[in-house]
Amino acid sequence: MAPLADSIPDATRLGRVALRTADRSDLVSFYRDVVGLEVLATNGTATLGVDDAPLLEIVADGDARPRDDREAGLFHAAFRVPDRSALGEALVRIRDRWRLDGAADHGFSEALYLSDPDGNGVEIYRDRPRSEWPREDGTLRAPSDPLDLEAIAAAATAGATSTAPPGTDVGHVHLEVSSIDDARAFYVDALGFDETVDVPAMLFVSAGGYHHHVGVNTWNGRSRPAAPEARGLAWFELVVPPAAVERIRDRLAEGNATVTDADDGLDATDPDGVAIRIVPR
C-alpha cells in the first residue's frame, strides 16, 4: 500500500511502554530476569531499559484491578532485538526462567511469545532484512508459519545471557480494539500512519515502510473501552521529529480525536481509550 501524501514522518518510532500493576515487584522481576531489561530507576514508578535507554515504565497502583475480558487494551508489547543470535539468547533465557506461549515465523520477522505475571502479552522478535520481507503484488504479507526453535536456540552464540543486548528497543505494540474501522480512522486517517497489512479482524500500520509500529485486532471480541483503573497498558509513546508535532495535533483535532498539549509533546486517546504520548525528539 502506498504511503499517503501527508503521512506521519518516516522517522516516527515507538518509545516507552507503560504498564499499570498492583504488584510492581513481580513485573520488575519478570522484565529484568526473563526479558533481560536493566532496572534504571525505582521511585513511584520502576523504569527499565537497555544501555540507559528507558523502554518500559511499571506504574504501581495497589488498587488496580484485573482487566475485564470485555475491555480493549494491550495484546502484546513487542521488544525487538538486533539479530538472530540475540533472539536465541532470549529463547534460552525464557526456557531457563519462564515458559514460552508460542513462536512464529512471520516472514518479515521471527517472534517468540510469552505472558508476564499480570497476563500482559509480550513478544520478543528480530527483523529480517527488508529485502527479504514477503510481498504479493507489492503488498506486505504477514504469515504465521512454524518457527524452528532449535535453530533459534543454536544461534545463541553467547549461550544463556542475563541481559538483552544493546540495540534492543520497543519495535511495536499490538492492541485489542472494539472496531477495526474506528482504529483505522484514528491511526491512519487522523494520526497519519500508513496501512501495511489489512486482513479480516487485523490491521497493521506503520511509518517509513516498517511492517508495523501499531497492530490492532478484534479476535477476542472486546467491546468496552480500556479502563484507567485496570491492570495492563497505561500508555505508550510515539517519538516523532519536533517539526511534526503541530501537524499531528492539527490532524488529530480535525479527526475529532481527543488530544491535549502536554509538557513534552501531546497526549492523545484512541477510540478505545488507549492513552498515547506523542513526544518530539
mmCIF file of C-alpha atoms in Angstrom:
data_model
loop_
_atom_site.group_PDB
_atom_site.id
_atom_site.type_symbol
_atom_site.label_atom_id
_atom_site.label_comp_id
_atom_site.label_asym_id
_atom_site.label_seq_id
_atom_site.Cartn_x
_atom_site.Cartn_y
_atom_site.Cartn_z
ATOM 1 C CA MET A 1 0.000 0.000 0.000
ATOM 2 C CA ALA A 2 1.448 3.370 -0.992
ATOM 3 C CA PRO A 3 2.131 5.948 1.752
ATOM 4 C CA LEU A 4 -0.305 8.837 1.980
ATOM 5 C CA ALA A 5 0.853 12.267 0.843
ATOM 6 C CA ASP A 6 0.510 13.570 4.400
ATOM 7 C CA SER A 7 1.729 10.533 6.307
ATOM 8 C CA ILE A 8 3.321 10.697 9.743
ATOM 9 C CA PRO A 9 7.116 11.209 9.315
ATOM 10 C CA ASP A 10 9.217 8.211 8.309
ATOM 11 C CA ALA A 11 11.398 8.682 11.406
ATOM 12 C CA THR A 12 8.467 8.012 13.766
ATOM 13 C CA ARG A 13 9.200 5.170 16.180
ATOM 14 C CA LEU A 14 7.965 3.646 19.407
ATOM 15 C CA GLY A 15 9.328 5.000 22.666
ATOM 16 C CA ARG A 16 8.384 3.714 26.104
ATOM 17 C CA VAL A 17 5.509 1.447 27.057
ATOM 18 C CA ALA A 18 3.918 1.849 30.499
ATOM 19 C CA LEU A 19 2.154 -0.935 32.384
ATOM 20 C CA ARG A 20 -0.118 -0.457 35.388
ATOM 21 C CA THR A 21 0.046 -3.150 38.072
ATOM 22 C CA ALA A 22 -0.950 -3.879 41.649
ATOM 23 C CA ASP A 23 2.336 -5.715 42.350
ATOM 24 C CA ARG A 24 5.318 -3.893 40.926
ATOM 25 C CA SER A 25 7.890 -6.342 42.257
ATOM 26 C CA ASP A 26 6.529 -9.280 40.240
ATOM 27 C CA LEU A 27 6.614 -7.357 36.972
ATOM 28 C CA VAL A 28 10.042 -5.852 37.653
ATOM 29 C CA SER A 29 11.451 -9.324 38.313
ATOM 30 C CA PHE A 30 9.926 -10.688 35.113
ATOM 31 C CA TYR A 31 11.089 -7.935 32.788
ATOM 32 C CA ARG A 32 14.553 -7.935 34.393
ATOM 33 C CA ASP A 33 15.177 -11.674 34.664
ATOM 34 C CA VAL A 34 13.225 -13.025 31.678
ATOM 35 C CA VAL A 35 13.064 -10.233 29.097
ATOM 36 C CA GLY A 36 16.520 -9.054 30.146
ATOM 37 C CA LEU A 37 15.920 -5.351 30.745
ATOM 38 C CA GLU A 38 18.013 -3.402 33.243
ATOM 39 C CA VAL A 39 16.367 -1.607 36.167
ATOM 40 C CA LEU A 40 17.241 2.053 35.613
ATOM 41 C CA ALA A 41 15.189 3.650 38.406
ATOM 42 C CA THR A 42 12.717 2.662 41.115
ATOM 43 C CA ASN A 43 10.792 5.581 42.518
ATOM 44 C CA GLY A 44 6.992 5.565 42.463
ATOM 45 C CA THR A 45 7.418 4.048 39.018
ATOM 46 C CA ALA A 46 10.028 1.476 38.007
ATOM 47 C CA THR A 47 11.897 2.290 34.806
ATOM 48 C CA LEU A 48 13.596 -0.495 32.854
ATOM 49 C CA GLY A 49 15.583 -0.395 29.648
ATOM 50 C CA VAL A 50 18.784 -1.234 27.833
ATOM 51 C CA ASP A 51 22.016 0.777 27.785
ATOM 52 C CA ASP A 52 20.438 3.554 29.885
ATOM 53 C CA ALA A 53 17.653 3.948 27.297
ATOM 54 C CA PRO A 54 14.250 3.634 29.032
ATOM 55 C CA LEU A 55 11.875 1.215 27.306
ATOM 56 C CA LEU A 56 9.363 0.218 29.987
ATOM 57 C CA GLU A 57 7.652 2.024 32.857
ATOM 58 C CA ILE A 58 5.921 -0.050 35.531
ATOM 59 C CA VAL A 59 3.360 2.051 37.369
ATOM 60 C CA ALA A 60 2.387 0.791 40.822
ATOM 61 C CA ASP A 61 -1.284 1.117 41.788
ATOM 62 C CA GLY A 62 -2.330 -1.042 44.717
ATOM 63 C CA ASP A 63 -5.987 -0.649 43.735
ATOM 64 C CA ALA A 64 -5.510 -1.699 40.106
ATOM 65 C CA ARG A 65 -7.984 -4.451 39.310
ATOM 66 C CA PRO A 66 -7.597 -7.243 36.744
ATOM 67 C CA ARG A 67 -8.601 -6.230 33.239
ATOM 68 C CA ASP A 68 -12.103 -7.357 32.286
ATOM 69 C CA ASP A 69 -12.288 -9.802 29.372
ATOM 70 C CA ARG A 70 -14.546 -7.368 27.514
ATOM 71 C CA GLU A 71 -12.192 -4.376 27.768
ATOM 72 C CA ALA A 72 -9.912 -3.173 24.991
ATOM 73 C CA GLY A 73 -6.214 -2.759 25.664
ATOM 74 C CA LEU A 74 -2.886 -4.466 25.161
ATOM 75 C CA PHE A 75 -2.498 -7.637 23.105
ATOM 76 C CA HIS A 76 1.279 -7.529 23.401
ATOM 77 C CA ALA A 77 4.227 -5.191 23.732
ATOM 78 C CA ALA A 78 6.998 -6.219 21.355
ATOM 79 C CA PHE A 79 10.680 -5.911 22.208
ATOM 80 C CA ARG A 80 12.904 -6.022 19.132
ATOM 81 C CA VAL A 81 16.402 -7.481 19.414
ATOM 82 C CA PRO A 82 19.121 -6.701 16.871
ATOM 83 C CA ASP A 83 19.819 -10.136 15.394
ATOM 84 C CA ARG A 84 19.102 -13.875 15.428
ATOM 85 C CA SER A 85 21.826 -14.551 17.972
ATOM 86 C CA ALA A 86 20.112 -12.196 20.430
ATOM 87 C CA LEU A 87 16.770 -13.897 19.750
ATOM 88 C CA GLY A 88 18.404 -17.245 20.520
ATOM 89 C CA GLU A 89 19.772 -15.879 23.778
ATOM 90 C CA ALA A 90 16.270 -14.680 24.686
ATOM 91 C CA LEU A 91 14.859 -18.137 23.949
ATOM 92 C CA VAL A 92 17.476 -19.813 26.146
ATOM 93 C CA ARG A 93 16.662 -17.364 28.942
ATOM 94 C CA ILE A 94 12.899 -17.929 28.606
ATOM 95 C CA ARG A 95 13.288 -21.707 28.664
ATOM 96 C CA ASP A 96 15.509 -21.484 31.736
ATOM 97 C CA ARG A 97 13.458 -18.972 33.725
ATOM 98 C CA TRP A 98 9.872 -18.873 32.413
ATOM 99 C CA ARG A 99 7.617 -20.528 29.839
ATOM 100 C CA LEU A 100 7.081 -19.905 26.159
ATOM 101 C CA ASP A 101 3.485 -19.435 24.959
ATOM 102 C CA GLY A 102 4.266 -19.672 21.257
ATOM 103 C CA ALA A 103 6.534 -18.739 18.373
ATOM 104 C CA ALA A 104 6.086 -17.828 14.713
ATOM 105 C CA ASP A 105 7.927 -17.039 11.527
ATOM 106 C CA HIS A 106 6.137 -14.013 10.091
ATOM 107 C CA GLY A 107 8.343 -13.719 7.026
ATOM 108 C CA PHE A 108 9.410 -10.206 7.956
ATOM 109 C CA SER A 109 10.351 -11.311 11.489
ATOM 110 C CA GLU A 110 10.945 -14.274 13.783
ATOM 111 C CA ALA A 111 8.992 -13.969 17.018
ATOM 112 C CA LEU A 112 8.727 -15.508 20.482
ATOM 113 C CA TYR A 113 5.568 -15.019 22.559
ATOM 114 C CA LEU A 114 5.056 -15.201 26.316
ATOM 115 C CA SER A 115 2.943 -13.600 29.039
ATOM 116 C CA ASP A 116 4.046 -11.620 32.074
ATOM 117 C CA PRO A 117 2.747 -12.321 35.627
ATOM 118 C CA ASP A 118 -0.244 -9.998 35.061
ATOM 119 C CA GLY A 119 -1.178 -11.738 31.820
ATOM 120 C CA ASN A 120 0.095 -8.983 29.532
ATOM 121 C CA GLY A 121 1.282 -10.364 26.212
ATOM 122 C CA VAL A 122 4.985 -9.999 25.430
ATOM 123 C CA GLU A 123 6.734 -10.524 22.103
ATOM 124 C CA ILE A 124 10.494 -10.719 21.607
ATOM 125 C CA TYR A 125 11.461 -10.655 17.951
ATOM 126 C CA ARG A 126 14.114 -9.932 15.376
ATOM 127 C CA ASP A 127 13.529 -8.449 11.942
ATOM 128 C CA ARG A 128 14.698 -9.954 8.701
ATOM 129 C CA PRO A 129 16.299 -7.549 6.188
ATOM 130 C CA ARG A 130 13.614 -5.588 4.344
ATOM 131 C CA SER A 131 14.738 -7.106 1.048
ATOM 132 C CA GLU A 132 13.528 -10.493 2.347
ATOM 133 C CA TRP A 133 10.072 -9.403 3.513
ATOM 134 C CA PRO A 134 7.321 -11.386 1.740
ATOM 135 C CA ARG A 135 5.184 -9.369 -0.653
ATOM 136 C CA GLU A 136 2.427 -10.134 -3.106
ATOM 137 C CA ASP A 137 1.775 -7.572 -5.849
ATOM 138 C CA GLY A 138 3.747 -5.089 -3.767
ATOM 139 C CA THR A 139 1.659 -5.638 -0.624
ATOM 140 C CA LEU A 140 3.287 -6.966 2.533
ATOM 141 C CA ARG A 141 2.204 -10.438 3.593
ATOM 142 C CA ALA A 142 2.016 -11.445 7.259
ATOM 143 C CA PRO A 143 2.153 -15.243 7.539
ATOM 144 C CA SER A 144 2.326 -17.086 10.852
ATOM 145 C CA ASP A 145 4.417 -20.102 9.943
ATOM 146 C CA PRO A 146 6.110 -22.504 12.383
ATOM 147 C CA LEU A 147 9.423 -21.274 13.759
ATOM 148 C CA ASP A 148 12.379 -23.654 14.067
ATOM 149 C CA LEU A 149 13.052 -23.124 17.761
ATOM 150 C CA GLU A 150 16.083 -25.391 17.861
ATOM 151 C CA ALA A 151 17.716 -23.393 15.076
ATOM 152 C CA ILE A 152 16.953 -20.211 17.006
ATOM 153 C CA ALA A 153 18.445 -21.655 20.206
ATOM 154 C CA ALA A 154 21.522 -22.812 18.290
ATOM 155 C CA ALA A 155 22.085 -19.235 17.125
ATOM 156 C CA ALA A 156 22.668 -18.138 20.732
ATOM 157 C CA THR A 157 26.423 -17.711 20.424
ATOM 158 C CA ALA A 158 26.681 -16.258 23.933
ATOM 159 C CA GLY A 159 24.564 -19.025 25.474
ATOM 160 C CA ALA A 160 22.405 -18.087 28.453
ATOM 161 C CA THR A 161 22.729 -14.330 28.958
ATOM 162 C CA SER A 162 21.115 -12.304 31.736
ATOM 163 C CA THR A 163 20.501 -9.104 29.814
ATOM 164 C CA ALA A 164 19.133 -8.052 26.452
ATOM 165 C CA PRO A 165 21.869 -6.683 24.176
ATOM 166 C CA PRO A 166 22.492 -3.077 23.149
ATOM 167 C CA GLY A 167 20.193 -2.121 20.302
ATOM 168 C CA THR A 168 17.124 -3.714 21.883
ATOM 169 C CA ASP A 169 14.098 -1.427 21.666
ATOM 170 C CA VAL A 170 10.302 -1.418 21.565
ATOM 171 C CA GLY A 171 9.525 -2.314 17.963
ATOM 172 C CA HIS A 172 5.729 -2.193 18.075
ATOM 173 C CA VAL A 173 2.622 -2.515 20.186
ATOM 174 C CA HIS A 174 -0.356 -4.693 19.298
ATOM 175 C CA LEU A 175 -3.743 -3.697 20.697
ATOM 176 C CA GLU A 176 -7.102 -5.386 21.177
ATOM 177 C CA VAL A 177 -9.756 -2.992 19.884
ATOM 178 C CA SER A 178 -13.529 -2.956 19.517
ATOM 179 C CA SER A 179 -13.608 -1.876 15.856
ATOM 180 C CA ILE A 180 -11.044 -2.121 13.052
ATOM 181 C CA ASP A 181 -12.791 0.701 11.172
ATOM 182 C CA ASP A 182 -12.625 3.031 14.180
ATOM 183 C CA ALA A 183 -8.979 2.138 14.758
ATOM 184 C CA ARG A 184 -8.198 2.829 11.086
ATOM 185 C CA ALA A 185 -9.935 6.213 11.277
ATOM 186 C CA PHE A 186 -7.707 7.151 14.214
ATOM 187 C CA TYR A 187 -4.323 5.617 13.411
ATOM 188 C CA VAL A 188 -4.398 6.127 9.626
ATOM 189 C CA ASP A 189 -6.808 8.962 8.806
ATOM 190 C CA ALA A 190 -6.102 11.153 11.849
ATOM 191 C CA LEU A 191 -2.656 10.222 13.167
ATOM 192 C CA GLY A 192 -1.196 9.614 9.713
ATOM 193 C CA PHE A 193 0.234 6.095 9.779
ATOM 194 C CA ASP A 194 0.224 4.056 6.558
ATOM 195 C CA GLU A 195 -1.659 0.761 6.294
ATOM 196 C CA THR A 196 0.694 -2.151 5.692
ATOM 197 C CA VAL A 197 -1.442 -5.238 6.386
ATOM 198 C CA ASP A 198 -5.252 -5.285 6.270
ATOM 199 C CA VAL A 199 -6.823 -8.708 6.694
ATOM 200 C CA PRO A 200 -10.090 -9.759 8.351
ATOM 201 C CA ALA A 201 -10.073 -8.743 12.039
ATOM 202 C CA MET A 202 -6.498 -7.361 11.948
ATOM 203 C CA LEU A 203 -4.779 -4.187 10.764
ATOM 204 C CA PHE A 204 -1.093 -3.200 10.796
ATOM 205 C CA VAL A 205 0.017 0.427 10.421
ATOM 206 C CA SER A 206 3.470 1.953 10.273
ATOM 207 C CA ALA A 207 5.748 4.829 9.352
ATOM 208 C CA GLY A 208 8.644 4.716 6.933
ATOM 209 C CA GLY A 209 7.707 1.404 5.342
ATOM 210 C CA TYR A 210 8.175 -0.654 8.524
ATOM 211 C CA HIS A 211 5.982 -3.770 8.822
ATOM 212 C CA HIS A 212 4.091 -2.291 11.757
ATOM 213 C CA HIS A 213 4.517 0.122 14.615
ATOM 214 C CA VAL A 214 0.933 -0.478 15.781
ATOM 215 C CA GLY A 215 -1.145 -3.592 15.231
ATOM 216 C CA VAL A 216 -4.823 -3.925 16.141
ATOM 217 C CA ASN A 217 -7.167 -6.889 16.176
ATOM 218 C CA THR A 218 -10.730 -7.851 17.136
ATOM 219 C CA TRP A 219 -10.069 -11.568 17.649
ATOM 220 C CA ASN A 220 -11.348 -11.697 21.234
ATOM 221 C CA GLY A 221 -14.489 -9.589 20.902
ATOM 222 C CA ARG A 222 -13.509 -6.659 23.123
ATOM 223 C CA SER A 223 -16.497 -4.328 23.352
ATOM 224 C CA ARG A 224 -15.664 -1.910 26.175
ATOM 225 C CA PRO A 225 -13.061 0.874 26.330
ATOM 226 C CA ALA A 226 -9.768 0.380 28.130
ATOM 227 C CA ALA A 227 -10.273 1.168 31.818
ATOM 228 C CA PRO A 228 -7.812 3.515 33.573
ATOM 229 C CA GLU A 229 -8.254 1.614 36.835
ATOM 230 C CA ALA A 230 -7.366 -1.783 35.342
ATOM 231 C CA ARG A 231 -4.030 -3.542 35.183
ATOM 232 C CA GLY A 232 -2.335 -3.586 31.821
ATOM 233 C CA LEU A 233 -1.383 -0.857 29.378
ATOM 234 C CA ALA A 234 -1.270 2.600 30.968
ATOM 235 C CA TRP A 235 0.082 4.359 27.857
ATOM 236 C CA PHE A 236 2.578 4.034 25.067
ATOM 237 C CA GLU A 237 4.849 6.578 23.480
ATOM 238 C CA LEU A 238 5.336 7.630 19.864
ATOM 239 C CA VAL A 239 8.560 9.524 19.212
ATOM 240 C CA VAL A 240 8.330 11.971 16.293
ATOM 241 C CA PRO A 241 10.520 14.733 14.823
ATOM 242 C CA PRO A 242 9.850 18.044 16.641
ATOM 243 C CA ALA A 243 8.724 19.741 13.434
ATOM 244 C CA ALA A 244 5.879 17.227 13.082
ATOM 245 C CA VAL A 245 4.104 17.891 16.379
ATOM 246 C CA GLU A 246 1.949 20.814 15.239
ATOM 247 C CA ARG A 247 0.716 18.997 12.123
ATOM 248 C CA ILE A 248 -0.052 15.853 14.141
ATOM 249 C CA ARG A 249 -2.024 17.961 16.636
ATOM 250 C CA ASP A 250 -3.997 19.531 13.794
ATOM 251 C CA ARG A 251 -4.701 16.175 12.135
ATOM 252 C CA LEU A 252 -5.946 14.653 15.384
ATOM 253 C CA ALA A 253 -8.165 17.669 16.071
ATOM 254 C CA GLU A 254 -9.539 17.568 12.513
ATOM 255 C CA GLY A 255 -10.345 13.899 13.072
ATOM 256 C CA ASN A 256 -12.245 14.737 16.289
ATOM 257 C CA ALA A 257 -9.736 12.740 18.327
ATOM 258 C CA THR A 258 -9.019 13.570 21.952
ATOM 259 C CA VAL A 259 -5.692 15.445 22.024
ATOM 260 C CA THR A 260 -4.183 17.910 24.501
ATOM 261 C CA ASP A 261 -0.869 19.719 24.793
ATOM 262 C CA ALA A 262 1.491 18.197 27.350
ATOM 263 C CA ASP A 263 4.723 19.397 28.952
ATOM 264 C CA ASP A 264 6.656 17.343 26.396
ATOM 265 C CA GLY A 265 4.542 16.973 23.276
ATOM 266 C CA LEU A 266 0.939 15.783 23.061
ATOM 267 C CA ASP A 267 -1.365 13.424 24.923
ATOM 268 C CA ALA A 268 -3.922 11.622 22.772
ATOM 269 C CA THR A 269 -6.515 8.914 23.304
ATOM 270 C CA ASP A 270 -7.589 6.399 20.676
ATOM 271 C CA PRO A 271 -11.253 5.367 20.173
ATOM 272 C CA ASP A 272 -10.887 2.564 22.735
ATOM 273 C CA GLY A 273 -9.464 4.776 25.466
ATOM 274 C CA VAL A 274 -5.821 3.772 24.962
ATOM 275 C CA ALA A 275 -3.539 6.637 26.016
ATOM 276 C CA ILE A 276 -0.749 7.689 23.647
ATOM 277 C CA ARG A 277 2.036 10.136 24.410
ATOM 278 C CA ILE A 278 3.434 11.841 21.314
ATOM 279 C CA VAL A 279 6.932 13.040 22.141
ATOM 280 C CA PRO A 280 9.222 15.219 19.986
ATOM 281 C CA ARG A 281 12.812 14.031 19.871
#
